[in-house]
Short mmCIF file of C-alpha atoms and ligand atoms in Angstrom, two decimals:
data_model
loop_
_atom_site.label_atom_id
_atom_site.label_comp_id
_atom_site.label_asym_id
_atom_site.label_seq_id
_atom_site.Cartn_x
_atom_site.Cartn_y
_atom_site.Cartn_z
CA UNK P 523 90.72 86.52 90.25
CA UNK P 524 90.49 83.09 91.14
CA UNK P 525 86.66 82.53 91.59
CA UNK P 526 87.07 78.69 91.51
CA UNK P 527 88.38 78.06 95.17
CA UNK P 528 87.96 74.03 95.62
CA UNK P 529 85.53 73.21 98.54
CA UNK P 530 88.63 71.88 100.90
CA UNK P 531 90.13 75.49 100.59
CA UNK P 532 87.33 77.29 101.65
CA UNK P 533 86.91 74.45 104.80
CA UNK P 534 90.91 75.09 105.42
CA UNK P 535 90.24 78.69 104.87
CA UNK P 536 87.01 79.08 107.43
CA UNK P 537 89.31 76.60 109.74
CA UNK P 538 92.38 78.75 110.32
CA UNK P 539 89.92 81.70 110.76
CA UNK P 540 88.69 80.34 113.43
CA UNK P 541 91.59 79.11 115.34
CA UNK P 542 93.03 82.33 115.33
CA UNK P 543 95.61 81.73 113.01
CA UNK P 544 97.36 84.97 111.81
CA UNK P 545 95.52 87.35 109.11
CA UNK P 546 97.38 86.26 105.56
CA UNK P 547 96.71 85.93 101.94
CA UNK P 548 96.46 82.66 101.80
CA UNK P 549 93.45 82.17 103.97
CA UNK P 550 91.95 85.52 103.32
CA UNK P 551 91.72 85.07 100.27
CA UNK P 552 89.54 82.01 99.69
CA UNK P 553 87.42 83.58 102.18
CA UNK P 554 86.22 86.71 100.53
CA UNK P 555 86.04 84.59 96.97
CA UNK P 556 84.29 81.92 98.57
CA UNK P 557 81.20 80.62 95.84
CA UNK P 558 77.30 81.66 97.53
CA UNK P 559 76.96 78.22 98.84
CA UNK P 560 80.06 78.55 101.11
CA UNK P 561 79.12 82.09 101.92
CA UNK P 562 76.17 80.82 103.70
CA UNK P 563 78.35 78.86 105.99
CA UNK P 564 80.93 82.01 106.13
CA UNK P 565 77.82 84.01 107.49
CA UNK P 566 76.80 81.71 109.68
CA UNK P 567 80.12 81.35 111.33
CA UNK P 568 80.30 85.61 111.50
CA UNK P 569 77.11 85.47 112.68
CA UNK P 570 77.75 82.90 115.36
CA UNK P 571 81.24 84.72 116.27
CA UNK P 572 79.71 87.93 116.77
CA UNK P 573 77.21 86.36 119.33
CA UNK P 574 79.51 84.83 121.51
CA UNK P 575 82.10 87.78 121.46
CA UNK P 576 79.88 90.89 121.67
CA UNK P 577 76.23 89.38 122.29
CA UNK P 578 73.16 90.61 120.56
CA UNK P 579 72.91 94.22 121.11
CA UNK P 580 73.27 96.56 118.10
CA UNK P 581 74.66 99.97 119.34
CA UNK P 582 73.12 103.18 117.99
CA UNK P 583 75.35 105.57 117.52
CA UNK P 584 73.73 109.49 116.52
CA UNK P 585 75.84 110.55 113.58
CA UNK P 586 75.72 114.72 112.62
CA UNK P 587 77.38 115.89 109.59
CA UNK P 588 78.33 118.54 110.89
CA UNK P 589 80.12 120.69 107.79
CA UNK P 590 80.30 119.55 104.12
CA UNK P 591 83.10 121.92 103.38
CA UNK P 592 86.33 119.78 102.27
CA UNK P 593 90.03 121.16 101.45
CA UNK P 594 91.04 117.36 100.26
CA UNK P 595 90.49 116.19 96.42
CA UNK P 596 89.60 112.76 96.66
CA UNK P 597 88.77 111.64 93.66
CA UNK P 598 85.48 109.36 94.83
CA UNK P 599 84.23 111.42 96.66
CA UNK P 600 81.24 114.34 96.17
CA UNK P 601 82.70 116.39 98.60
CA UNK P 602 85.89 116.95 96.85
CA UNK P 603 87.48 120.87 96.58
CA UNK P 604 86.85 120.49 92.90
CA UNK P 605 83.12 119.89 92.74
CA UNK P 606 81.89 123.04 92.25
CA UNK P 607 78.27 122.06 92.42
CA UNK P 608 78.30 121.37 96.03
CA UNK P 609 76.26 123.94 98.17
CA UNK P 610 78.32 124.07 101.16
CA UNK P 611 77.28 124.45 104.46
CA UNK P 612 78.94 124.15 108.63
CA UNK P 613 76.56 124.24 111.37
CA UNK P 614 77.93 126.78 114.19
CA UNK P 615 79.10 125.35 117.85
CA UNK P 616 76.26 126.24 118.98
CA UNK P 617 73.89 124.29 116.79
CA UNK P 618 76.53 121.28 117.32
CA UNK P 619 76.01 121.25 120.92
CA UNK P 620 72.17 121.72 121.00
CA UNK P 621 71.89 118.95 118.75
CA UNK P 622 74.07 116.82 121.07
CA UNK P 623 71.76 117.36 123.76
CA UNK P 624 68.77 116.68 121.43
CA UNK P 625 70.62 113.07 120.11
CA UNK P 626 70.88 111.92 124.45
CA UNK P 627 67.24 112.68 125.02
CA UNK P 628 66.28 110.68 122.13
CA UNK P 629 68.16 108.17 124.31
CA UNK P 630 71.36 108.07 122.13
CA UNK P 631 74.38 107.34 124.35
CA UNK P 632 76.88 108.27 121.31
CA UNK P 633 77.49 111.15 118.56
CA UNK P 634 79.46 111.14 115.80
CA UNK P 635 80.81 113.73 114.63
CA UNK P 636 81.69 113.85 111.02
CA UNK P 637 82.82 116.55 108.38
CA UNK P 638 85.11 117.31 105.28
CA UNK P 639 88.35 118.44 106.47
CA UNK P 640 87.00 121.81 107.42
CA UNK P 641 89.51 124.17 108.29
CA UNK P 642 87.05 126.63 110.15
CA UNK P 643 87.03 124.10 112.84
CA UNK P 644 90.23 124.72 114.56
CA UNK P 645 92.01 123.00 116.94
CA UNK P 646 90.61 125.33 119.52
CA UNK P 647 87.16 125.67 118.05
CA UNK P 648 86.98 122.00 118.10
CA UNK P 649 87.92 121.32 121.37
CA UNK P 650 85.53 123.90 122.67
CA UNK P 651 82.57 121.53 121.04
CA UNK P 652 84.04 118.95 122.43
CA UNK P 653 84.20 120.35 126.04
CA UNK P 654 80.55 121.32 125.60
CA UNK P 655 79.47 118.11 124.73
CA UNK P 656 81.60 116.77 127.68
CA UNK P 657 80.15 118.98 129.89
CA UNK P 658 76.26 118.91 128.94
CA UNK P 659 75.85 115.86 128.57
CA UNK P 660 77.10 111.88 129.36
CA UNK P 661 77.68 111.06 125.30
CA UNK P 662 80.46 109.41 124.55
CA UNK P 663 81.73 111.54 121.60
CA UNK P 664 83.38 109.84 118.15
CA UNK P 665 85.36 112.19 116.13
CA UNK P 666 86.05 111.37 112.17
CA UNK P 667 87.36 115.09 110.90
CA UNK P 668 89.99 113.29 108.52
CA UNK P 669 94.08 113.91 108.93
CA UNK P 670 95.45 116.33 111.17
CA UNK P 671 98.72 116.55 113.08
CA UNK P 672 99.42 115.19 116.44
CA UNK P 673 98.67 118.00 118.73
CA UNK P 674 95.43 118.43 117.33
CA UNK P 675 94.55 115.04 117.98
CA UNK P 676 95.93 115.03 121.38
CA UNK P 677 93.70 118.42 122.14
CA UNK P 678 91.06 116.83 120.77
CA UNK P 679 91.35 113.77 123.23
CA UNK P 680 91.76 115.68 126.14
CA UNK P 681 89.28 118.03 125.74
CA UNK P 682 87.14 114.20 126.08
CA UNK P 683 86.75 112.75 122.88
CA UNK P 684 86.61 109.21 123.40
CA UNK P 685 86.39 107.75 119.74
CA UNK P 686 88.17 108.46 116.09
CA UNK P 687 87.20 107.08 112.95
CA UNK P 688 89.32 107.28 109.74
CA UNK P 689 89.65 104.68 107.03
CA UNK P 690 92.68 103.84 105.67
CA UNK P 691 90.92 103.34 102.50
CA UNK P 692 93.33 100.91 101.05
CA UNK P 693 96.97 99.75 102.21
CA UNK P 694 98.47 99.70 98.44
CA UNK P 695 100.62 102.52 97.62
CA UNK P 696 99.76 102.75 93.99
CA UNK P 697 96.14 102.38 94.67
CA UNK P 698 96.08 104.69 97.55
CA UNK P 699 98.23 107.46 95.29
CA UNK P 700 95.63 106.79 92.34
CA UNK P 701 92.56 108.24 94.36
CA UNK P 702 94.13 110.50 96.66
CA UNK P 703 95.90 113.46 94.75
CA UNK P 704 96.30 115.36 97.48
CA UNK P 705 97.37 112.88 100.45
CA UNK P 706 99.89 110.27 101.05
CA UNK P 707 99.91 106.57 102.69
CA UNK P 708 102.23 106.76 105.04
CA UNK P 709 101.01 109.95 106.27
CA UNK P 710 97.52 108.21 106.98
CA UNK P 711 98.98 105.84 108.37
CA UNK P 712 100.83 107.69 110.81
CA UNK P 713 98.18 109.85 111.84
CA UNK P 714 96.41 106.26 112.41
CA UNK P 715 98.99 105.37 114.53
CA UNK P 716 98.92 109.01 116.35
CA UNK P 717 95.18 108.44 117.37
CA UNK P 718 96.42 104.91 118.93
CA UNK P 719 99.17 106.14 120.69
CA UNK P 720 96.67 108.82 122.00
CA UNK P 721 94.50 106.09 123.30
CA UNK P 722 91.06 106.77 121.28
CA UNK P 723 89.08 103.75 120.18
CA UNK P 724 90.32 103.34 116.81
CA UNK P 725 87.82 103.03 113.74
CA UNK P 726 89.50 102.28 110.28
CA UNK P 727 88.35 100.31 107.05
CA UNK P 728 88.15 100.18 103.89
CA UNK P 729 86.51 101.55 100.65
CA UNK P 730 85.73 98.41 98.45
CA UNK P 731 85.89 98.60 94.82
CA UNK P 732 88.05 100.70 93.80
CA UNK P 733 89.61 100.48 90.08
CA UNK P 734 92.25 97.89 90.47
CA UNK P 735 91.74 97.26 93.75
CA UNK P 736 92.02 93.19 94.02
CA UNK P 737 91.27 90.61 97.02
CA UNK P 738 94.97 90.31 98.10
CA UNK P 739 95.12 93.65 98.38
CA UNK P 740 91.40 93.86 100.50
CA UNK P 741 93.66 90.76 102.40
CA UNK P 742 96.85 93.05 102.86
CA UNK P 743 94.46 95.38 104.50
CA UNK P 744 92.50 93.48 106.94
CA UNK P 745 96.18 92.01 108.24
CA UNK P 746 97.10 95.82 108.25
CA UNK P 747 94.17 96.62 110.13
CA UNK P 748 94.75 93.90 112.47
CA UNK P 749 98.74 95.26 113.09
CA UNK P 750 97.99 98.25 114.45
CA UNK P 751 94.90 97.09 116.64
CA UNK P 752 91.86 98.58 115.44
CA UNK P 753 88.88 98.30 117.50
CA UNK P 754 85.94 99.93 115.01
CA UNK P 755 85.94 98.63 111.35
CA UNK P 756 83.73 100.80 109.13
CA UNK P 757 83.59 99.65 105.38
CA UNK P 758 81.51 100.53 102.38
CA UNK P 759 81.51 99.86 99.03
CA UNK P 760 82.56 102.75 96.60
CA UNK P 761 79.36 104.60 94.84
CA UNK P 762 80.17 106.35 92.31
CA UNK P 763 79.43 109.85 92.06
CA UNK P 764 78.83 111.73 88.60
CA UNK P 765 80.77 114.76 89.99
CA UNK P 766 83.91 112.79 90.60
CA UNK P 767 86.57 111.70 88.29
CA UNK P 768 85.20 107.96 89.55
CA UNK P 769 82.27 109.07 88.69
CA UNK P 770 81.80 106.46 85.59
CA UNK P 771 83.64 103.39 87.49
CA UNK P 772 81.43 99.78 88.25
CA UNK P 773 82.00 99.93 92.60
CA UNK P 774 81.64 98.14 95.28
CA UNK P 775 79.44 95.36 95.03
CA UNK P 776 77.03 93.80 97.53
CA UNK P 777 78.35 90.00 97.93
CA UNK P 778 81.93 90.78 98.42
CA UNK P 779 81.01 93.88 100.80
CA UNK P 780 79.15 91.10 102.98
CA UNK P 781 82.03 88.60 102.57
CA UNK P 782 84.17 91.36 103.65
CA UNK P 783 82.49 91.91 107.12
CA UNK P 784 82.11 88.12 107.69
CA UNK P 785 85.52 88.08 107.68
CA UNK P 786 86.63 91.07 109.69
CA UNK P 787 83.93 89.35 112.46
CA UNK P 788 86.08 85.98 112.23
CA UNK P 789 89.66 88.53 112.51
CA UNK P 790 88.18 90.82 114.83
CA UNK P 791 85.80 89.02 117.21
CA UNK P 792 85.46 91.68 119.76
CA UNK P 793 85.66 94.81 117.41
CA UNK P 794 82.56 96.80 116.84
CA UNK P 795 81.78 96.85 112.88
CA UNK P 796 78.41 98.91 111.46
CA UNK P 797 75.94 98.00 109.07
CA UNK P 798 77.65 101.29 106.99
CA UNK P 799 74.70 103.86 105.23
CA UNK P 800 77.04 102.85 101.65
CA UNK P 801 75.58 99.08 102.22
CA UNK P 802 71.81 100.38 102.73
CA UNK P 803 72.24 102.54 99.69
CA UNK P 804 73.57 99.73 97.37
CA UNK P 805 71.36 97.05 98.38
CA UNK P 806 67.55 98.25 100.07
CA UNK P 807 68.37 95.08 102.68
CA UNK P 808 72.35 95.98 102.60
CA UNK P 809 72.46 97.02 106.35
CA UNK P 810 69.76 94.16 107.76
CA UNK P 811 71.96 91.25 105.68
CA UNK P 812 75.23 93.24 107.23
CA UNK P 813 73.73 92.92 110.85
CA UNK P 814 73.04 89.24 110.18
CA UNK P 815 76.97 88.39 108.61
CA UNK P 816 78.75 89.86 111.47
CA UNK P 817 78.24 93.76 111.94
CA UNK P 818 76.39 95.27 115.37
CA UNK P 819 76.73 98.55 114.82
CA UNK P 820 74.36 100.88 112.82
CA UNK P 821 74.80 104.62 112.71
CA UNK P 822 71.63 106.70 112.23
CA UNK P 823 71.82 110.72 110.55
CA UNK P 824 70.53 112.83 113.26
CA UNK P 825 71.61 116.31 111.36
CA UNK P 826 68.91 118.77 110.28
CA UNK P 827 67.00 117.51 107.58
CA UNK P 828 67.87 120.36 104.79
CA UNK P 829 71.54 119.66 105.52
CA UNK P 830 71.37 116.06 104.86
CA UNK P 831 70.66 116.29 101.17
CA UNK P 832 74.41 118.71 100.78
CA UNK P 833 76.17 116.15 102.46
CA UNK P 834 76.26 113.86 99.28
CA UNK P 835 79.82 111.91 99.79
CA UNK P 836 77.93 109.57 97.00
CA UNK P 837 74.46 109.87 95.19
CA UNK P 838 71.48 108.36 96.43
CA UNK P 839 72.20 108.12 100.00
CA UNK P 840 69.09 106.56 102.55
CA UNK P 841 68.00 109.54 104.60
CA UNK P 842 65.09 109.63 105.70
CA UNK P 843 62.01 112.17 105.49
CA UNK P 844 60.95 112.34 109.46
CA UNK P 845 62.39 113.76 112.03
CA UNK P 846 64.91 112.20 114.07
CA UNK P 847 62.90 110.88 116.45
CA UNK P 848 61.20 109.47 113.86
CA UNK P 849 64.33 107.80 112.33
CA UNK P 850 65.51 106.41 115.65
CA UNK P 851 62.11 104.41 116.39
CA UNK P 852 62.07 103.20 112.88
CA UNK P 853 66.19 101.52 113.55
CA UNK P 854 64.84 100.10 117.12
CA UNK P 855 62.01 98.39 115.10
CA UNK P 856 64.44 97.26 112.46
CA UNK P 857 66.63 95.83 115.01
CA UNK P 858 64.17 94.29 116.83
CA UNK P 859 62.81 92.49 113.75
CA UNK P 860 66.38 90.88 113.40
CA UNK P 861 65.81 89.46 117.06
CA UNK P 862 68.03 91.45 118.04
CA UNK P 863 68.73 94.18 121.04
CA UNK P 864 69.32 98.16 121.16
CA UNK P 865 72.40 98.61 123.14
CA UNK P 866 71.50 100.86 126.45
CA UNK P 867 75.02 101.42 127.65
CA UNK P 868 78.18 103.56 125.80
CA UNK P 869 79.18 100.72 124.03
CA UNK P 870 83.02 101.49 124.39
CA UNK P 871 85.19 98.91 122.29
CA UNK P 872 86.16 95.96 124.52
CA UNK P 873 90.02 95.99 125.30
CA UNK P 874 92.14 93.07 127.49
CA UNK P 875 91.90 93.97 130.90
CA UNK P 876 95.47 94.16 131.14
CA UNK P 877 95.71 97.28 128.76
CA UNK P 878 94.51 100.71 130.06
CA UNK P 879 91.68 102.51 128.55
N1 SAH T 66 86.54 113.75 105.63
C1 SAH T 66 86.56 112.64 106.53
C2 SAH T 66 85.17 112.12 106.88
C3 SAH T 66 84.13 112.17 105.79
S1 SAH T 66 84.37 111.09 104.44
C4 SAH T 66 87.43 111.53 105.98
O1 SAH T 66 87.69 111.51 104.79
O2 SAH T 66 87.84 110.68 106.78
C5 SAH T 66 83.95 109.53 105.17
C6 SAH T 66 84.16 108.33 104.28
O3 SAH T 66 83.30 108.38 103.15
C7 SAH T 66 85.52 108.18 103.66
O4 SAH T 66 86.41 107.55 104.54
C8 SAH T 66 85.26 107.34 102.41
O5 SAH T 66 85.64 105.98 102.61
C9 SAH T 66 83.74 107.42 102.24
N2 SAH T 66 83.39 107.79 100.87
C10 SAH T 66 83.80 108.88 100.19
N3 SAH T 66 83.30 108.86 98.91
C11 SAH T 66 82.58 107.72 98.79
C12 SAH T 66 81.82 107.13 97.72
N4 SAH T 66 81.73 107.70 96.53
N5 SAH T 66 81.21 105.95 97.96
C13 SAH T 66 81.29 105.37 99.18
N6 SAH T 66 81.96 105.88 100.22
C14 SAH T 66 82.61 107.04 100.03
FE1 SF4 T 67 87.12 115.31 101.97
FE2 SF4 T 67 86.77 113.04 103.37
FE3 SF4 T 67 85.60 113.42 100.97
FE4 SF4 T 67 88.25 113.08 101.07
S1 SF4 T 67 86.67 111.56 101.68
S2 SF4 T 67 87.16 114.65 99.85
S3 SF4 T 67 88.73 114.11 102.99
S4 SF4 T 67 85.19 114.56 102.83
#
């Protein structure tokens, strides 16, 4: 890789960034190889970007796991069909909703809801939860269930889910094919496309380091990302899981994940990018430095505490030991100590008033 990018290509580099000038290789790529001394300026200029465009407030979003159960292979991850040792668990509708109602008094004003791609939660069930949530309460509700077909997503959205999160992962055929055994690019990419058609708030990114994966292709995907309009950007770098067939591969690694958001702040000045649980786990100051290059979004676990633990997409994951109440007060303090500001209102994605929401 070419780690010796001259001074006057990183300048050039940061400069087209910030005119606006077209995601592409040739400026992307200096950027995220930049040497530490340039990153400092890189950060800076995230930093800077993401206070003008979406102002100090760091949104809270209350994320529930809600089933670990997963009919998808991926080969990084510790949910995978194959690994037998998971215990696995799904919380009932019920529990779902009450725990929705628990996240808004703690004054959360969105859930996430994530799983494996559970096939107990049907269209229909799914909706239902959905409704409830609608109906009990004034979250605005983020889905991020994995692939499923059109109609599904469209039920899904009109039963009031505002929000949908799933990464493309990576944008290189080969590299996709190598990790997903089960799955296929252009099919995540359509379903991508679906949930913008559909009109959610689209959340996509990347898993960085995977084996072989290289800066022009991290730079294909942030232009790719950029093509279809995506409005959330969650990253994280890969952590290995002994379970996995990854399971002995290096990862992601701190620096570049950092350069990596900088970047996407420069691309995507309004979009809302979090300070991902993957960057907390890899580095103890991996979400703070994150929140400080560019990211404003940080997404605390508010599932039931023995669940947490099953939920192990890769080892070592921050959870914490309180209750959620607990956790919450110990994020506001966090953000606080950044100088920074808890978001009070939905924090929808900004869009051009010209476009309907
Ligand atoms: N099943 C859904 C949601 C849960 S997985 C889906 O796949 O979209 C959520 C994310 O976890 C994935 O998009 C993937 O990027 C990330 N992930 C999986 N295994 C990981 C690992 N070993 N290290 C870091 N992130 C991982
Ligand atoms: Fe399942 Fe998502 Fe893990 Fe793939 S990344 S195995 S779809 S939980």
């Amino acid at each position: 890789m070419n780690n010796n990018t001259s001074y006057t290509d990183f300048q050039a580099a940061l400069e087209a960034a910030l005119r606006g000038a077209p995601p592409a290789r040739g400026w992307l790529v200096p950027l995220l190889s930049c040497n530490e001394q340039d990153a400092v300026e890189l950060f800076r200029e995230a930093d800077r970007v993401r206070r003008e465009n979406v102002g100090d407030d760091i949104h809270l979003r209350a994320l529930l796991e809600f089933s670990n159960f997963c009919r998808k292979d991926c080969r990084y991850c510790g949910l995978r069909r194959d690994n037998k040792k998971v215990k696995r668990y799904r919380l009932s509708a019920e529990d779902i909703i009450k725990t929705a109602l628990e996240a808004e008094k703690l004054g959360y004003r969105t859930m996430v809801m994530q799983s494996g791609e559970d096939a107990a939660f049907t269209r229909d069930v799914m909706a239902n939860i959905i409704k409830g949530i609608k109906e009990k309460t004034d979250l605005a509700v983020t889905l991020s269930l994995g692939e499923r077909d059109i109609e599904t997503y469209r039920a899904w959205r009109e039963a009031g889910a505002d929000r949908y999160l799933l990464r493309i992962e990576t944008t290189n055929p080969e590299l996709f094919k190598s990790v997903h055994p089960d799955d296929d690019l252009d099919k995540r990419m359509k379903a991508l496309m679906d949930l913008k058609e559909l009109g959610y708030q689209l959340g996509t990114g990347v898993l960085l380091g995977l084996p072989g994966q290289t800066l022009e292709n991290l730079a294909d995907d942030i232009a790719w990302m950029h093509g279809i309009g995506a409005e959330m950007l969650g990253n994280g770098p890969l952590i290995p899981h002994p379970d996995t067939p990854l399971g002995r591969e290096k990862g992601g690694e701190m620096n570049l994940t950092l350069r990596f958001v900088s970047v996407l702040r420069l691309v995507f000045p309004h979009a809302h990018i979090p300070a991902t649980t993957a960057m907390g786990t890899l580095h103890p100051q991996g979400r703070e430095s994150a929140l400080r290059c560019g990211a404003n979004v940080i997404m605390p676990n508010i599932g039931p505490m023995g669940f947490r633990k099953l939920y192990e997409i890769y080892p070592g994951k921050i959870y914490r030991r309180d209750d959620a109440k607990k956790d919450r007060e110990a994020i506001v303090e966090m953000v606080e100590s950044l100088g920074r500001t808890v978001g009070k209102d939905h924090g929808h994605v900004w869009r051009p008033v010209q476009e309907k929401k």
